[in-house]
Short mmCIF file of C-alpha atoms in Angstrom, two decimals:
data_model
loop_
_atom_site.label_atom_id
_atom_site.label_comp_id
_atom_site.label_asym_id
_atom_site.label_seq_id
_atom_site.Cartn_x
_atom_site.Cartn_y
_atom_site.Cartn_z
CA MET G 1200 0.00 0.00 0.00
CA THR G 1201 1.27 3.46 -0.89
CA THR G 1202 1.37 6.12 1.82
CA SER G 1203 0.71 9.85 1.44
CA LEU G 1204 1.78 12.26 4.18
CA ILE G 1205 -0.27 15.47 4.47
CA ILE G 1206 1.45 18.47 6.10
CA PRO G 1207 -0.68 21.60 6.58
CA ALA G 1208 1.60 24.58 7.13
CA PHE G 1209 0.95 28.16 8.17
CA ASN G 1210 3.94 30.41 8.95
CA GLU G 1211 6.24 27.45 9.70
CA GLU G 1212 9.41 28.60 7.94
CA GLU G 1213 11.58 27.48 10.86
CA ALA G 1214 10.38 23.88 10.86
CA ILE G 1215 8.93 22.89 7.47
CA GLY G 1216 12.26 21.90 5.93
CA LEU G 1217 13.17 19.75 8.95
CA VAL G 1218 9.79 17.98 8.83
CA ILE G 1219 10.09 17.15 5.11
CA GLU G 1220 13.62 15.82 5.55
CA GLU G 1221 12.66 13.68 8.56
CA TYR G 1222 9.58 12.06 6.95
CA TYR G 1223 11.07 11.63 3.47
CA PRO G 1224 12.37 8.02 3.95
CA PHE G 1225 9.17 6.78 5.62
CA VAL G 1226 6.42 7.57 3.09
CA ASP G 1227 5.78 7.29 -0.65
CA GLU G 1228 4.42 10.80 -1.11
CA ILE G 1229 4.60 14.07 0.80
CA ILE G 1230 1.95 16.74 0.25
CA VAL G 1231 2.73 20.13 1.78
CA VAL G 1232 -0.13 22.64 1.75
CA ASP G 1233 0.96 26.18 2.54
CA ASP G 1234 -2.15 27.83 3.95
CA GLY G 1235 -1.57 31.45 2.99
CA SER G 1236 1.60 31.92 5.01
CA LYS G 1237 3.11 35.39 5.36
CA ASP G 1238 6.66 34.12 5.82
CA LYS G 1239 8.93 31.94 3.65
CA THR G 1240 7.14 28.63 4.33
CA TYR G 1241 6.13 28.13 0.68
CA GLU G 1242 9.54 29.07 -0.70
CA ILE G 1243 11.40 26.74 1.67
CA ALA G 1244 9.03 23.83 1.04
CA SER G 1245 9.27 24.37 -2.73
CA HIS G 1246 13.02 23.75 -2.59
CA TYR G 1247 12.25 20.11 -1.68
CA GLN G 1248 9.87 19.45 -4.59
CA ASP G 1249 10.66 16.33 -6.60
CA ALA G 1250 8.85 13.18 -7.72
CA LYS G 1251 7.89 12.46 -4.10
CA VAL G 1252 7.34 15.91 -2.57
CA HIS G 1253 4.52 18.13 -3.87
CA VAL G 1254 3.84 21.63 -2.56
CA PHE G 1255 0.54 23.47 -2.96
CA GLN G 1256 -0.43 26.95 -1.82
CA HIS G 1257 -3.62 28.65 -0.70
CA THR G 1258 -3.56 32.32 -1.65
CA GLN G 1259 -5.66 33.04 1.45
CA ASN G 1260 -5.65 31.30 4.80
CA GLN G 1261 -8.40 28.65 4.91
CA GLY G 1262 -7.53 27.12 8.27
CA LYS G 1263 -5.95 23.79 9.11
CA VAL G 1264 -8.99 21.79 7.98
CA GLY G 1265 -8.99 23.44 4.57
CA ALA G 1266 -5.29 22.65 4.16
CA LEU G 1267 -5.80 19.01 5.19
CA LEU G 1268 -8.67 18.56 2.73
CA THR G 1269 -6.62 20.07 -0.10
CA GLY G 1270 -3.82 17.66 0.75
CA VAL G 1271 -6.13 14.65 0.73
CA ARG G 1272 -7.63 15.67 -2.63
CA LYS G 1273 -4.17 16.04 -4.16
CA SER G 1274 -2.82 12.79 -2.70
CA THR G 1275 -2.47 9.51 -4.60
CA GLY G 1276 -1.68 7.08 -1.77
CA GLU G 1277 -4.00 4.43 -0.36
CA ILE G 1278 -2.99 5.36 3.21
CA ILE G 1279 -3.26 8.92 4.50
CA VAL G 1280 -1.08 10.16 7.35
CA PHE G 1281 -1.64 13.54 9.00
CA THR G 1282 1.15 15.32 10.85
CA ASP G 1283 1.98 18.87 11.91
CA ALA G 1284 4.58 21.18 10.41
CA ASP G 1285 6.19 22.12 13.73
CA CYS G 1286 8.54 19.15 14.30
CA THR G 1287 6.60 17.84 17.32
CA TYR G 1288 5.78 14.39 15.88
CA PRO G 1289 8.69 12.02 15.10
CA ALA G 1290 8.54 10.25 11.73
CA ARG G 1291 9.88 6.94 13.04
CA TYR G 1292 6.41 5.82 14.11
CA ILE G 1293 5.07 5.59 10.54
CA PRO G 1294 5.97 1.86 10.20
CA VAL G 1295 4.11 1.16 13.46
CA PHE G 1296 1.05 3.01 12.16
CA LEU G 1297 1.08 0.98 8.94
CA SER G 1298 1.46 -2.24 10.90
CA GLU G 1299 -1.61 -1.38 12.99
CA LEU G 1300 -3.63 -0.68 9.84
CA ASN G 1301 -2.55 -4.01 8.35
CA ARG G 1302 -3.69 -5.74 11.55
CA GLY G 1303 -7.22 -4.41 11.12
CA ALA G 1304 -7.26 -0.93 12.64
CA ASP G 1305 -9.33 1.68 10.82
CA LEU G 1306 -7.83 4.75 12.49
CA VAL G 1307 -4.42 4.91 14.19
CA LEU G 1308 -3.70 7.71 16.66
CA GLY G 1309 -0.28 8.82 17.86
CA VAL G 1310 -0.83 9.24 21.61
CA ARG G 1311 1.49 11.93 22.92
CA ASN G 1312 3.53 11.69 26.10
CA ILE G 1313 2.17 14.89 27.59
CA GLU G 1314 4.64 16.38 30.07
CA ALA G 1315 5.51 19.76 31.54
CA HIS G 1316 8.44 20.37 29.19
CA ASN G 1317 6.48 19.96 25.94
CA ILE G 1318 2.93 21.18 26.73
CA PRO G 1319 1.92 24.02 29.12
CA LEU G 1320 -0.13 23.14 32.22
CA PHE G 1321 -3.34 24.77 30.95
CA ASN G 1322 -3.14 22.81 27.69
CA ARG G 1323 -2.45 19.55 29.55
CA ILE G 1324 -5.56 20.07 31.67
CA GLY G 1325 -7.62 20.83 28.57
CA ASN G 1326 -6.34 17.73 26.80
CA ALA G 1327 -7.29 15.54 29.77
CA VAL G 1328 -10.77 17.09 30.02
CA PHE G 1329 -11.57 16.76 26.32
CA SER G 1330 -10.17 13.23 26.08
CA THR G 1331 -12.38 12.25 29.03
CA MET G 1332 -15.41 13.83 27.34
CA ALA G 1333 -14.57 12.08 24.06
CA THR G 1334 -14.32 8.75 25.87
CA TYR G 1335 -17.67 9.25 27.60
CA ILE G 1336 -19.49 10.38 24.45
CA SER G 1337 -18.06 7.68 22.19
CA GLY G 1338 -18.25 4.77 24.64
CA LYS G 1339 -14.63 3.88 23.81
CA TYR G 1340 -11.52 4.81 25.77
CA ILE G 1341 -9.67 7.59 23.94
CA SER G 1342 -6.54 8.80 25.67
CA ASP G 1343 -5.55 11.54 23.19
CA GLY G 1344 -8.34 12.48 20.81
CA GLN G 1345 -6.66 15.82 19.99
CA THR G 1346 -3.48 14.40 18.48
CA GLY G 1347 -2.66 15.68 15.00
CA TYR G 1348 -0.58 12.58 14.15
CA ARG G 1349 -2.88 9.90 12.71
CA ALA G 1350 -3.27 7.43 9.85
CA PHE G 1351 -6.21 5.85 8.02
CA ARG G 1352 -7.21 4.49 4.61
CA LYS G 1353 -8.06 7.18 2.09
CA GLU G 1354 -11.34 5.47 1.20
CA MET G 1355 -12.58 6.26 4.73
CA MET G 1356 -12.16 10.02 4.39
CA ASP G 1357 -15.74 10.65 3.29
CA GLU G 1358 -17.13 8.93 6.39
CA LEU G 1359 -14.61 10.52 8.76
CA LEU G 1360 -15.05 14.01 7.31
CA VAL G 1361 -16.64 16.35 9.86
CA SER G 1362 -17.60 20.00 9.85
CA ALA G 1363 -14.88 21.95 11.64
CA LYS G 1364 -12.74 25.07 11.27
CA SER G 1365 -9.60 24.51 13.28
CA LEU G 1366 -8.01 22.28 15.91
CA GLU G 1367 -11.36 20.78 16.92
CA PHE G 1368 -11.22 18.78 13.67
CA GLU G 1369 -9.05 16.04 15.16
CA THR G 1370 -11.25 15.61 18.24
CA LYS G 1371 -14.44 15.57 16.22
CA MET G 1372 -12.99 13.12 13.68
CA THR G 1373 -11.84 10.75 16.44
CA VAL G 1374 -15.21 10.70 18.20
CA ARG G 1375 -17.05 10.25 14.90
CA ALA G 1376 -14.89 7.22 14.06
CA ALA G 1377 -15.65 5.71 17.48
CA LYS G 1378 -19.37 6.45 17.21
CA LEU G 1379 -19.46 4.76 13.80
CA GLY G 1380 -17.90 1.63 15.28
CA TYR G 1381 -14.50 1.87 13.59
CA VAL G 1382 -11.51 0.13 15.17
CA ILE G 1383 -9.24 2.78 16.71
CA SER G 1384 -5.69 1.87 17.62
CA GLU G 1385 -3.49 4.04 19.82
CA VAL G 1386 0.30 4.12 19.49
CA PRO G 1387 2.31 5.83 22.26
CA ILE G 1388 4.73 8.34 20.75
CA GLU G 1389 7.34 10.84 21.82
CA TYR G 1390 6.06 14.40 21.67
CA ARG G 1391 8.75 17.01 21.18
CA GLU G 1392 8.75 20.71 21.92
CA ARG G 1393 7.56 22.60 18.86
CA VAL G 1394 9.85 24.62 16.60
CA GLY G 1395 8.51 28.14 16.11
CA THR G 1396 5.56 29.97 17.68
CA SER G 1397 2.43 28.10 18.79
CA LYS G 1398 -0.86 29.04 17.12
CA LEU G 1399 -3.04 27.42 19.77
CA HIS G 1400 -5.54 29.73 21.49
CA PRO G 1401 -6.59 27.76 24.62
CA ILE G 1402 -9.88 29.57 25.32
CA ARG G 1403 -11.11 29.92 21.73
CA ASP G 1404 -9.99 26.46 20.60
CA GLY G 1405 -11.19 24.90 23.86
CA TYR G 1406 -14.65 26.35 23.29
CA ARG G 1407 -14.66 25.02 19.73
CA MET G 1408 -13.67 21.55 20.91
CA PHE G 1409 -16.40 21.54 23.56
CA ARG G 1410 -19.01 22.63 21.01
CA ALA G 1411 -17.71 20.06 18.50
CA LEU G 1412 -18.06 17.23 21.02
CA LEU G 1413 -21.63 18.21 21.83
CA SER G 1414 -22.41 18.36 18.09
CA ILE G 1415 -21.04 14.86 17.49
CA ALA G 1416 -22.81 13.51 20.59
CA TRP G 1417 -26.14 14.72 19.23
CA HIS G 1418 -25.87 14.08 15.51
CA GLU G 1419 -24.10 10.71 15.67
CA THR G 1420 -26.29 9.17 18.40
CA SER G 1421 -29.11 6.83 17.40
CA PRO G 1422 -32.76 7.78 18.16
CA LEU G 1423 -33.09 4.93 20.68
CA ALA G 1424 -30.03 6.12 22.61
CA LYS G 1425 -31.34 9.70 22.54
CA MET G 1426 -34.65 8.55 24.06
CA ILE G 1427 -32.69 7.24 27.03
CA SER G 1428 -29.89 9.81 27.27
CA VAL G 1429 -31.87 13.04 26.88
CA PRO G 1430 -34.09 12.44 29.97
CA GLY G 1431 -30.91 11.54 31.82
CA LEU G 1432 -29.39 14.90 30.92
CA PHE G 1433 -32.49 16.75 32.17
CA LEU G 1434 -32.32 14.83 35.46
CA LEU G 1435 -28.64 15.67 35.76
CA LEU G 1436 -29.31 19.38 35.22
CA ALA G 1437 -32.19 19.27 37.73
CA GLY G 1438 -29.88 17.65 40.27
CA ILE G 1439 -27.28 20.37 39.72
CA GLY G 1440 -30.02 22.97 40.21
CA PHE G 1441 -31.08 21.51 43.57
CA GLY G 1442 -27.43 21.37 44.58
CA LEU G 1443 -26.83 25.02 43.73
CA ILE G 1444 -29.91 26.05 45.73
CA SER G 1445 -28.57 24.13 48.72
CA VAL G 1446 -25.17 25.80 48.43
CA GLN G 1447 -26.80 29.23 48.17
CA GLU G 1448 -28.94 28.62 51.26
CA ARG G 1449 -25.94 27.43 53.25
CA LEU G 1450 -23.84 30.47 52.28
CA LEU G 1451 -26.56 33.08 52.81
CA ASN G 1452 -28.38 31.68 55.85
CA TYR G 1453 -25.70 29.47 57.43
CA TYR G 1454 -28.24 26.63 57.48
CA LEU G 1455 -30.43 24.74 54.99
CA ILE G 1456 -34.01 25.87 54.58
CA HIS G 1457 -34.80 22.81 52.48
CA GLU G 1458 -32.99 20.02 54.30
CA TYR G 1459 -33.71 17.35 51.72
CA TYR G 1460 -32.43 19.26 48.70
CA PRO G 1461 -28.86 17.85 48.95
CA LEU G 1462 -30.22 14.30 49.01
CA ILE G 1463 -32.53 15.03 46.07
CA SER G 1464 -29.61 16.62 44.21
CA VAL G 1465 -27.36 13.58 44.64
CA PHE G 1466 -30.13 11.17 43.66
CA LEU G 1467 -31.06 13.09 40.50
CA MET G 1468 -27.46 13.53 39.39
CA LEU G 1469 -26.58 9.86 39.90
CA PHE G 1470 -29.75 8.68 38.16
CA GLY G 1471 -29.19 11.16 35.31
CA ILE G 1472 -25.59 10.05 34.79
CA GLN G 1473 -26.65 6.39 34.78
CA LEU G 1474 -29.41 6.97 32.21
CA THR G 1475 -27.13 9.01 29.95
CA SER G 1476 -24.38 6.40 30.20
CA ILE G 1477 -26.75 3.54 29.39
CA GLY G 1478 -27.95 5.41 26.30
CA LEU G 1479 -24.41 6.03 25.07
CA ILE G 1480 -23.40 2.41 25.72
CA ILE G 1481 -26.41 1.14 23.78
CA ASP G 1482 -25.48 3.47 20.92
CA TYR G 1483 -21.85 2.28 20.92
CA LEU G 1484 -22.81 -1.40 20.96
CA SER G 1485 -25.36 -1.01 18.16
CA LYS G 1486 -22.85 0.84 15.96
CA LYS G 1487 -20.20 -1.77 16.73
CA MET G 1488 -22.55 -4.60 15.75
CA ASP G 1489 -23.39 -2.80 12.52
CA ARG G 1490 -19.67 -2.50 11.71
CA ILE G 1491 -19.05 -6.19 12.48
CA GLU G 1492 -21.99 -7.18 10.28
CA GLU G 1493 -20.62 -5.00 7.48
CA ARG G 1494 -17.19 -6.63 7.71
CA ILE G 1495 -18.67 -10.12 7.67
CA ARG G 1496 -20.72 -9.21 4.59
CA GLN G 1497 -17.63 -7.82 2.85
CA SER G 1498 -15.62 -10.97 3.63
CA PHE G 1499 -18.34 -13.12 2.04
CA ILE G 1500 -18.38 -10.90 -1.05
CA LYS G 1501 -14.60 -11.22 -1.43
CA LYS G 1502 -14.80 -15.03 -1.15
CA GLU G 1503 -17.42 -15.19 -3.87
#
């Protein structure tokens, strides 16, 4: 199987050459998409053009997702690998990714070793929160849904394509794959300190990721699961409401006017969480069974 590496780049003149050189021996094709950079990213990348390296340019910035989609459209490989243009993801894991795909994985994620020296504290907390949310929504354990280093078969792109503008694309794509019942494999990788200036905006991008997860949770959940989960969410919110009233009474009056509100709050929240979880588990299992049935059907077709 031929492998195409997609590198979206925006103002990455310090790192783009290093990334191309590092990945060159590991893939069959490298697609660099300069997304309207204001520096020398396009010029530097163009110096590496040959039969294997192809460089394209957006005249105006279209965002990371736009650059990735352009790269996929221009690619010729059967396997697509996404990476970043900042030198954070080592190329040596490509053979491991391909091995996982050959063993039956549909989507391979490079799980970063998140430490103090390579990711700021605020970003580490955000990554843990959103990975936990992604795990809960999808019904499958996802330890790093935000990683930009991933591999999958090109034929899957249409199903994995999600509506996104920026860094929430990776999270949304990961959860969608899990909700559809695809096999997700995680490969632990080294995560290096980036070369150049970070373009991550924690508050803005965090809000987008949160909104993206809610969007996937709603649109990719089956009607049966929604019938169970939605009442659970209302019960959870009601429980939080009773809890806030209790806290307010305790702070303002130094005693509880409604003594049973804390008990009601705990009961409603626990019951709401259980109902929501049952709905999401049912959704995950039904999607997984559909995927297994599809694979069995495809194996019979190939034998015939």
